[in-house]
DNA sequence: TCGCCCTCCTC
DNA sequence: CCATGTGAGGGCGA
């Protein structure tokens, strides 16, 4: 029996949350921004509503550029408040998860679900469940969402994308090929500008062309993993299951510095809060980590990283700051450029058992 | 395996 | 002139 998988995506999420909070702005262009704090208007647009998009103000655009093109259109410029969206997201995801068999949140505004078992493979029943989910979210939170249903995660996600904004698209297993075939490869998750260019070089533009391509040629161009994923995705046969409660594998924080610098102390001062936040999340998760990395984004926007992996997992958050300082110092020594942004990450997370600190662990082990 | 880099995602 | 923040995953050389 074919699987029945759904993907739900909340429409222009942050901006829509702001509209719900203040309905009087609905008819105006709304842009939700991340202000970096470097100068008055430095930063980017995170999300914009459809009014703003129609004028050309889109995600990733510098705030100053968005303001320029929205000038005269009575725009609403809002500073992003992440915790607010997290709270809404949590409630919405609760509504979804209680209506499906398996629920997998994949972002603040999106999730996959599996309803194969409760529908018995019936796509009409599946559409009813999806409708119920959309209605519940709209009734309780006033938010519109888009849903796709299909036989794989890739198909479901492409379905929700096609259904945007506000729609529901069901792709029957038998229609999968005709749905996928005409789409450009750039619509596939995992195909960005670089991969699209590499595919185009070997004459592949559509998903249909991708599904019929020579796997070994793709492997040479794109690597083994990406090639096999793309071919299965393109044919709608990807078997990636919906998995509940996927734990995070890393915690990171990155900040834009007040000014470009190559002074370790100055960088550390501005990272202080981020490091504390990572420590908090670590403690909260009860996990241990094995790797500390620092990330430097240089004046020319190129990236450099330095990392340190311990022999055994540790959970002492003081180690994050201690090693971050050393790594940043090494990073700055390894380049002649100034740093514009700097970040810290802990990874190789594992469940803490009863170990406490590196010292204690070693003591006990010896 | 480690360290580093690249690519991508999405709001 | 302007270019955020978080996280996942893979390739590759040493």
Tab-separated table of C-alpha atoms (C1' of nucleotides) in Angstrom:
chain	number	residue	atom	x	y	z
A	1	UNK	CA	0.000	0.000	0.000
A	2	UNK	CA	1.213	3.500	-0.838
A	3	UNK	CA	2.121	5.707	2.094
A	4	UNK	CA	0.055	8.810	2.855
A	5	UNK	CA	2.359	11.627	3.836
A	6	UNK	CA	1.538	15.262	4.414
A	7	UNK	CA	3.550	18.444	4.615
A	8	UNK	CA	2.150	21.555	6.217
A	9	UNK	CA	3.598	25.005	5.909
A	10	UNK	CA	2.280	28.133	7.628
A	11	UNK	CA	1.929	30.954	5.113
A	12	UNK	CA	4.463	33.845	5.311
A	13	UNK	CA	4.703	32.871	8.933
A	14	UNK	CA	6.266	35.717	10.940
A	15	UNK	CA	4.455	38.378	8.968
A	16	UNK	CA	1.156	36.555	9.298
A	17	UNK	CA	1.578	36.272	13.066
A	18	UNK	CA	2.039	40.038	13.134
A	19	UNK	CA	-1.111	40.492	11.045
A	20	UNK	CA	-3.121	38.348	13.431
A	21	UNK	CA	-1.830	40.358	16.360
A	22	UNK	CA	-2.690	43.618	14.628
A	23	UNK	CA	-5.298	43.067	11.876
A	24	UNK	CA	-5.303	46.745	10.920
A	25	UNK	CA	-2.005	46.225	9.032
A	26	UNK	CA	-3.349	43.429	6.819
A	27	UNK	CA	-3.884	45.554	3.749
A	28	UNK	CA	-0.439	47.135	3.891
A	29	UNK	CA	2.965	45.722	2.939
A	30	UNK	CA	4.406	44.075	6.063
A	31	UNK	CA	8.079	43.167	6.412
A	32	UNK	CA	9.498	41.411	9.455
A	33	UNK	CA	13.176	42.217	9.849
A	34	UNK	CA	16.294	41.009	11.633
A	35	UNK	CA	18.151	44.136	12.690
A	36	UNK	CA	21.836	43.374	13.164
A	37	UNK	CA	22.392	46.448	15.324
A	38	UNK	CA	25.430	47.586	13.354
A	39	UNK	CA	23.768	50.743	12.066
A	40	UNK	CA	20.221	52.057	12.224
A	41	UNK	CA	18.929	50.005	9.294
A	42	UNK	CA	21.462	47.232	8.830
A	43	UNK	CA	19.991	43.778	8.637
A	44	UNK	CA	17.720	41.818	6.342
A	45	UNK	CA	14.083	41.077	5.683
A	46	UNK	CA	13.181	37.769	7.255
A	47	UNK	CA	9.615	37.432	5.956
A	48	UNK	CA	7.181	39.661	4.164
A	49	UNK	CA	3.484	39.376	3.477
A	50	UNK	CA	2.119	39.039	-0.044
A	51	UNK	CA	1.415	42.757	-0.366
A	52	UNK	CA	5.093	43.461	0.212
A	53	UNK	CA	6.207	40.628	-2.080
A	54	UNK	CA	4.072	42.036	-4.886
A	55	UNK	CA	6.113	45.226	-4.689
A	56	UNK	CA	9.339	43.242	-4.548
A	57	UNK	CA	10.244	43.202	-0.846
A	58	UNK	CA	11.349	39.643	-0.170
A	59	UNK	CA	13.265	37.466	2.301
A	60	UNK	CA	17.000	38.042	2.417
A	61	UNK	CA	16.837	41.563	1.096
A	62	UNK	CA	18.716	44.257	3.019
A	63	UNK	CA	16.312	46.311	5.147
A	64	UNK	CA	17.481	49.521	3.533
A	65	UNK	CA	16.687	48.180	0.071
A	66	UNK	CA	13.239	47.020	1.183
A	67	UNK	CA	12.487	50.415	2.678
A	68	UNK	CA	13.546	52.070	-0.539
A	69	UNK	CA	11.231	50.087	-2.770
A	70	UNK	CA	8.339	50.233	-0.300
A	71	UNK	CA	8.628	53.977	0.058
A	72	UNK	CA	5.251	55.541	-0.704
A	73	UNK	CA	3.346	52.279	-0.149
A	74	UNK	CA	2.665	52.874	3.545
A	75	UNK	CA	4.777	49.882	4.682
A	76	UNK	CA	4.853	48.304	8.137
A	77	UNK	CA	8.411	47.548	9.264
A	78	UNK	CA	8.532	45.170	12.208
A	79	UNK	CA	11.439	43.887	14.274
A	80	UNK	CA	11.385	40.145	14.543
A	81	UNK	CA	10.575	38.706	17.983
A	82	UNK	CA	11.539	35.079	17.767
A	83	UNK	CA	10.035	33.949	21.084
A	84	UNK	CA	6.621	35.174	19.993
A	85	UNK	CA	6.703	33.038	16.838
A	86	UNK	CA	8.043	30.062	18.793
A	87	UNK	CA	5.072	30.242	21.125
A	88	UNK	CA	2.561	30.372	18.258
A	89	UNK	CA	4.419	27.606	16.455
A	90	UNK	CA	4.269	25.382	19.518
A	91	UNK	CA	0.497	25.731	19.778
A	92	UNK	CA	-0.058	25.160	16.057
A	93	UNK	CA	2.163	22.093	15.995
A	94	UNK	CA	0.194	20.721	18.922
A	95	UNK	CA	-3.003	20.997	16.866
A	96	UNK	CA	-1.385	19.138	13.984
A	97	UNK	CA	0.261	16.414	16.009
A	98	UNK	CA	-2.923	15.393	17.786
A	99	UNK	CA	-4.620	14.739	14.425
A	100	UNK	CA	-2.000	12.525	12.769
A	101	UNK	CA	-0.289	9.160	13.289
A	102	UNK	CA	3.324	10.297	13.100
A	103	UNK	CA	4.388	13.932	13.412
A	104	UNK	CA	7.775	15.420	12.553
A	105	UNK	CA	8.390	19.141	13.022
A	106	UNK	CA	11.058	20.311	10.596
A	107	UNK	CA	11.057	24.046	11.180
A	108	UNK	CA	9.323	26.792	13.108
A	109	UNK	CA	6.561	26.914	10.501
A	110	UNK	CA	6.515	23.481	8.914
A	111	UNK	CA	6.102	19.802	9.620
A	112	UNK	CA	5.660	16.422	7.966
A	113	UNK	CA	3.056	13.911	9.060
A	114	UNK	CA	2.237	10.328	8.215
A	115	UNK	CA	-1.417	9.260	8.122
A	116	UNK	CA	-1.047	5.994	6.246
A	117	UNK	CA	-2.401	3.937	9.091
A	118	UNK	CA	-5.377	6.089	10.071
A	119	UNK	CA	-6.513	6.519	6.451
A	120	UNK	CA	-5.772	2.996	5.348
A	121	UNK	CA	-4.165	4.499	2.261
A	122	UNK	CA	-7.332	6.376	1.247
A	123	UNK	CA	-6.418	9.782	-0.160
A	124	UNK	CA	-9.962	11.095	0.150
A	125	UNK	CA	-9.845	10.409	3.873
A	126	UNK	CA	-6.416	12.039	3.944
A	127	UNK	CA	-7.735	15.216	2.339
A	128	UNK	CA	-10.426	15.361	5.017
A	129	UNK	CA	-7.857	15.119	7.782
A	130	UNK	CA	-5.790	17.835	6.131
A	131	UNK	CA	-8.847	20.050	5.850
A	132	UNK	CA	-9.544	19.458	9.536
A	133	UNK	CA	-6.002	20.461	10.447
A	134	UNK	CA	-6.143	23.638	8.367
A	135	UNK	CA	-9.523	24.569	9.833
A	136	UNK	CA	-8.372	23.965	13.407
A	137	UNK	CA	-5.342	26.195	12.912
A	138	UNK	CA	-7.453	28.927	11.381
A	139	UNK	CA	-10.173	28.693	14.054
A	140	UNK	CA	-7.827	28.763	17.015
A	141	UNK	CA	-4.945	30.927	15.781
A	142	UNK	CA	-6.353	32.760	12.779
A	143	UNK	CA	-3.492	31.530	10.605
A	144	UNK	CA	-3.713	30.181	7.082
A	145	UNK	CA	-1.543	27.281	6.005
A	146	UNK	CA	-0.738	25.252	2.934
A	147	UNK	CA	-0.770	21.469	2.831
A	148	UNK	CA	0.478	18.901	0.366
A	149	UNK	CA	-0.321	15.195	0.471
A	150	UNK	CA	1.497	12.541	-1.471
A	151	UNK	CA	3.267	9.219	-1.307
A	152	UNK	CA	6.643	10.587	-0.153
A	153	UNK	CA	8.075	13.487	1.780
A	154	UNK	CA	9.407	15.072	-1.387
A	155	UNK	CA	6.028	14.865	-3.111
A	156	UNK	CA	4.176	16.205	-0.055
A	157	UNK	CA	6.546	19.142	0.270
A	158	UNK	CA	6.285	20.036	-3.403
A	159	UNK	CA	2.524	19.782	-2.987
A	160	UNK	CA	2.380	22.274	-0.129
A	161	UNK	CA	4.624	24.583	-2.125
A	162	UNK	CA	2.255	24.403	-5.114
A	163	UNK	CA	-0.732	24.972	-2.849
A	164	UNK	CA	0.645	28.231	-1.430
A	165	UNK	CA	-0.846	30.387	-0.162
A	166	UNK	CA	-3.643	28.800	1.736
A	167	UNK	CA	-4.330	25.737	-0.378
A	168	UNK	CA	-4.475	21.981	-0.119
A	169	UNK	CA	-3.013	19.797	-2.845
A	170	UNK	CA	-3.392	16.049	-2.944
A	171	UNK	CA	-1.144	14.147	-5.317
A	172	UNK	CA	-2.524	10.655	-5.841
A	173	UNK	CA	0.154	7.975	-6.140
A	174	UNK	CA	-0.838	7.386	-9.773
A	175	UNK	CA	-0.455	11.094	-10.564
A	176	UNK	CA	2.960	11.444	-8.991
A	177	UNK	CA	4.911	11.192	-12.219
A	178	UNK	CA	2.782	13.688	-14.113
A	179	UNK	CA	2.924	16.105	-11.162
A	180	UNK	CA	6.692	15.926	-10.698
A	181	UNK	CA	7.879	15.627	-14.284
A	182	UNK	CA	7.306	19.186	-15.535
A	183	UNK	CA	8.686	20.897	-12.416
A	184	UNK	CA	12.081	22.599	-12.679
A	185	UNK	CA	14.779	20.873	-10.600
A	186	UNK	CA	15.182	24.090	-8.620
A	187	UNK	CA	11.896	23.276	-6.873
A	188	UNK	CA	13.411	20.196	-5.247
A	189	UNK	CA	14.542	20.467	-1.657
A	190	UNK	CA	18.332	20.363	-1.683
A	191	UNK	CA	18.762	21.911	-5.112
A	192	UNK	CA	20.104	25.428	-4.730
A	193	UNK	CA	21.950	27.645	-7.203
A	194	UNK	CA	25.139	25.552	-7.253
A	195	UNK	CA	23.457	22.214	-7.746
A	196	UNK	CA	21.067	23.660	-10.326
A	197	UNK	CA	24.019	25.016	-12.303
A	198	UNK	CA	25.809	21.661	-12.149
A	199	UNK	CA	22.687	19.889	-13.382
A	200	UNK	CA	22.134	22.367	-16.154
A	201	UNK	CA	25.680	21.747	-17.373
A	202	UNK	CA	24.753	18.153	-18.051
A	203	UNK	CA	21.513	19.140	-19.690
A	204	UNK	CA	19.107	18.597	-16.804
A	205	UNK	CA	16.504	21.264	-16.144
A	206	UNK	CA	13.286	19.426	-15.356
A	207	UNK	CA	12.520	16.814	-12.744
A	208	UNK	CA	11.588	14.412	-15.527
A	209	UNK	CA	15.022	14.802	-17.099
A	210	UNK	CA	16.555	14.202	-13.681
A	211	UNK	CA	14.533	11.027	-13.129
A	212	UNK	CA	15.846	9.603	-16.396
A	213	UNK	CA	19.460	10.626	-15.969
A	214	UNK	CA	22.570	8.506	-15.655
A	215	UNK	CA	23.178	7.951	-11.937
A	216	UNK	CA	26.930	7.386	-12.226
A	217	UNK	CA	27.343	10.636	-14.133
A	218	UNK	CA	25.357	12.437	-11.431
A	219	UNK	CA	27.514	10.798	-8.758
A	220	UNK	CA	30.680	12.084	-10.354
A	221	UNK	CA	29.299	15.598	-10.560
A	222	UNK	CA	27.415	15.868	-7.283
A	223	UNK	CA	28.652	13.139	-4.962
A	224	UNK	CA	27.136	9.806	-4.044
A	225	UNK	CA	24.555	10.868	-1.474
A	226	UNK	CA	23.102	13.815	-3.342
A	227	UNK	CA	22.920	11.855	-6.603
A	228	UNK	CA	20.982	8.956	-5.166
A	229	UNK	CA	18.680	11.264	-3.227
A	230	UNK	CA	17.921	13.344	-6.320
A	231	UNK	CA	17.085	10.385	-8.519
A	232	UNK	CA	14.697	8.886	-5.987
A	233	UNK	CA	13.195	12.307	-5.251
A	234	UNK	CA	12.642	12.992	-8.936
A	235	UNK	CA	10.823	9.730	-9.474
A	236	UNK	CA	8.699	10.182	-6.347
A	237	UNK	CA	10.136	7.014	-4.838
A	238	UNK	CA	12.114	8.468	-1.945
A	239	UNK	CA	11.456	6.254	1.055
A	240	UNK	CA	12.612	8.639	3.781
A	241	UNK	CA	10.196	7.958	6.673
A	242	UNK	CA	8.402	10.529	8.806
A	243	UNK	CA	10.177	10.279	12.157
A	244	UNK	CA	8.816	11.757	15.380
A	245	UNK	CA	10.881	13.859	17.757
A	246	UNK	CA	14.134	14.176	15.918
A	247	UNK	CA	16.519	15.610	18.513
A	248	UNK	CA	18.821	18.454	17.502
A	249	UNK	CA	22.394	17.468	16.663
A	250	UNK	CA	23.933	20.877	17.277
A	251	UNK	CA	23.355	24.208	19.025
A	252	UNK	CA	24.798	27.412	17.619
A	253	UNK	CA	24.692	31.164	17.929
A	254	UNK	CA	26.123	33.745	15.591
A	255	UNK	CA	26.250	37.513	15.956
A	256	UNK	CA	27.083	40.447	13.760
A	257	UNK	CA	29.818	42.509	15.418
A	258	UNK	CA	29.276	46.190	16.100
A	259	UNK	CA	32.260	46.844	13.884
A	260	UNK	CA	34.706	44.704	11.939
A	261	UNK	CA	37.568	43.596	14.142
A	262	UNK	CA	40.363	41.111	14.659
A	263	UNK	CA	40.537	41.643	18.395
A	264	UNK	CA	39.777	38.415	20.275
A	265	UNK	CA	38.486	40.108	23.414
A	266	UNK	CA	36.160	42.354	21.463
A	267	UNK	CA	34.736	39.394	19.568
A	268	UNK	CA	34.350	37.351	22.756
A	269	UNK	CA	32.519	40.155	24.519
A	270	UNK	CA	29.870	40.244	21.849
A	271	UNK	CA	29.612	36.457	21.777
A	272	UNK	CA	29.179	36.268	25.542
A	273	UNK	CA	25.380	36.204	25.446
A	274	UNK	CA	25.275	33.648	22.668
A	275	UNK	CA	27.617	31.333	24.513
A	276	UNK	CA	25.476	31.627	27.616
A	277	UNK	CA	22.402	30.800	25.549
A	278	UNK	CA	24.051	27.703	24.136
A	279	UNK	CA	25.030	26.681	27.654
A	280	UNK	CA	21.424	27.130	28.710
A	281	UNK	CA	20.115	25.007	25.888
A	282	UNK	CA	22.686	22.363	26.652
A	283	UNK	CA	21.691	22.193	30.304
A	284	UNK	CA	18.058	22.160	29.306
A	285	UNK	CA	18.523	19.305	26.871
A	286	UNK	CA	20.498	17.244	29.337
A	287	UNK	CA	22.912	16.426	26.535
A	288	UNK	CA	26.677	16.258	26.315
A	289	UNK	CA	28.785	17.582	23.489
A	290	UNK	CA	32.084	16.562	22.009
A	291	UNK	CA	32.906	19.341	19.533
A	292	UNK	CA	33.196	23.114	19.931
A	293	UNK	CA	33.474	25.187	16.747
A	294	UNK	CA	33.797	28.866	16.055
A	295	UNK	CA	32.655	30.421	12.820
A	296	UNK	CA	34.032	33.670	11.494
A	297	UNK	CA	32.445	35.587	8.648
A	298	UNK	CA	35.023	37.966	7.284
A	299	UNK	CA	34.687	41.441	5.844
A	300	UNK	CA	34.344	40.002	2.348
A	301	UNK	CA	31.625	37.603	3.660
A	302	UNK	CA	33.815	34.528	3.213
A	303	UNK	CA	33.616	32.032	6.072
A	304	UNK	CA	36.301	30.443	8.221
A	305	UNK	CA	35.801	27.836	10.916
A	306	UNK	CA	37.952	26.298	13.623
A	307	UNK	CA	36.896	23.387	15.777
A	308	UNK	CA	38.041	21.147	18.580
A	309	UNK	CA	36.754	17.645	19.246
A	310	UNK	CA	37.257	16.008	22.643
A	311	UNK	CA	37.943	12.310	23.082
A	312	UNK	CA	34.832	11.897	25.195
A	313	UNK	CA	31.510	13.741	25.534
A	314	UNK	CA	31.327	16.501	28.154
A	315	UNK	CA	28.485	18.565	29.591
A	316	UNK	CA	30.341	21.327	31.389
A	317	UNK	CA	29.242	24.517	29.617
A	318	UNK	CA	32.269	26.433	30.938
A	319	UNK	CA	34.261	24.468	28.387
A	320	UNK	CA	32.385	26.191	25.553
A	321	UNK	CA	33.644	29.666	26.381
A	322	UNK	CA	37.113	28.479	27.267
A	323	UNK	CA	37.626	26.728	23.937
A	324	UNK	CA	35.774	29.342	21.903
A	325	UNK	CA	38.297	31.948	22.996
A	326	UNK	CA	41.257	29.811	21.958
A	327	UNK	CA	39.636	28.873	18.650
A	328	UNK	CA	38.754	32.472	17.789
A	329	UNK	CA	42.303	33.458	18.545
A	330	UNK	CA	43.549	30.726	16.199
A	331	UNK	CA	41.029	31.727	13.558
A	332	UNK	CA	42.109	35.361	13.602
A	333	UNK	CA	45.760	34.331	13.388
A	334	UNK	CA	44.992	32.216	10.327
A	335	UNK	CA	43.663	35.111	8.253
A	336	UNK	CA	44.583	38.653	7.419
A	337	UNK	CA	40.976	39.786	7.072
A	338	UNK	CA	38.814	41.431	9.714
A	339	UNK	CA	35.793	39.628	11.140
A	340	UNK	CA	32.314	40.928	10.458
A	341	UNK	CA	30.348	38.209	12.247
A	342	UNK	CA	31.363	35.544	14.692
A	343	UNK	CA	29.640	32.429	15.975
A	344	UNK	CA	29.966	29.414	18.251
A	345	UNK	CA	28.590	25.933	17.831
A	346	UNK	CA	28.582	22.755	19.872
A	347	UNK	CA	27.955	19.497	18.079
A	348	UNK	CA	28.447	15.750	18.328
A	349	UNK	CA	25.678	15.859	20.914
A	350	UNK	CA	24.871	12.713	22.836
A	351	UNK	CA	22.611	11.797	25.702
A	352	UNK	CA	24.388	12.408	28.971
A	353	UNK	CA	24.473	9.348	31.111
A	354	UNK	CA	25.880	9.928	34.563
A	355	UNK	CA	29.063	11.729	33.607
A	356	UNK	CA	29.517	15.207	34.995
A	357	UNK	CA	32.739	16.842	33.998
A	358	UNK	CA	35.675	15.823	31.917
A	359	UNK	CA	37.816	15.603	35.044
A	360	UNK	CA	35.356	13.421	36.892
A	361	UNK	CA	34.834	11.191	33.923
A	362	UNK	CA	38.540	10.622	33.560
A	363	UNK	CA	38.973	10.096	37.286
A	364	UNK	CA	36.270	7.472	37.335
A	365	UNK	CA	37.545	5.763	34.276
A	366	UNK	CA	41.113	5.470	35.519
B	1	DT	C1'	38.409	10.191	12.641
B	2	DC	C1'	39.245	15.118	12.688
B	3	DG	C1'	39.149	19.600	10.798
B	4	DC	C1'	37.566	22.506	7.377
B	5	DC	C1'	34.776	23.913	3.750
B	6	DC	C1'	30.672	23.922	0.947
B	7	DT	C1'	25.743	23.808	-0.011
B	8	DC	C1'	21.329	24.315	1.252
B	9	DC	C1'	17.020	25.628	3.859
B	10	DT	C1'	13.452	29.170	5.386
B	11	DC	C1'	11.478	32.642	7.587
C	1	DC	C1'	25.650	50.258	-1.464
C	2	DC	C1'	24.117	46.157	1.308
C	3	DA	C1'	24.291	41.565	2.643
C	4	DT	C1'	20.522	37.707	9.633
C	5	DG	C1'	20.330	33.735	12.191
C	6	DT	C1'	19.856	28.392	13.022
C	7	DG	C1'	20.672	23.988	11.751
C	8	DA	C1'	21.467	19.750	8.679
C	9	DG	C1'	24.431	17.185	5.936
C	10	DG	C1'	28.167	15.842	2.820
C	11	DG	C1'	32.847	15.856	0.580
C	12	DC	C1'	37.592	15.617	1.089
C	13	DG	C1'	42.403	15.799	2.552
C	14	DA	C1'	45.394	14.577	6.172
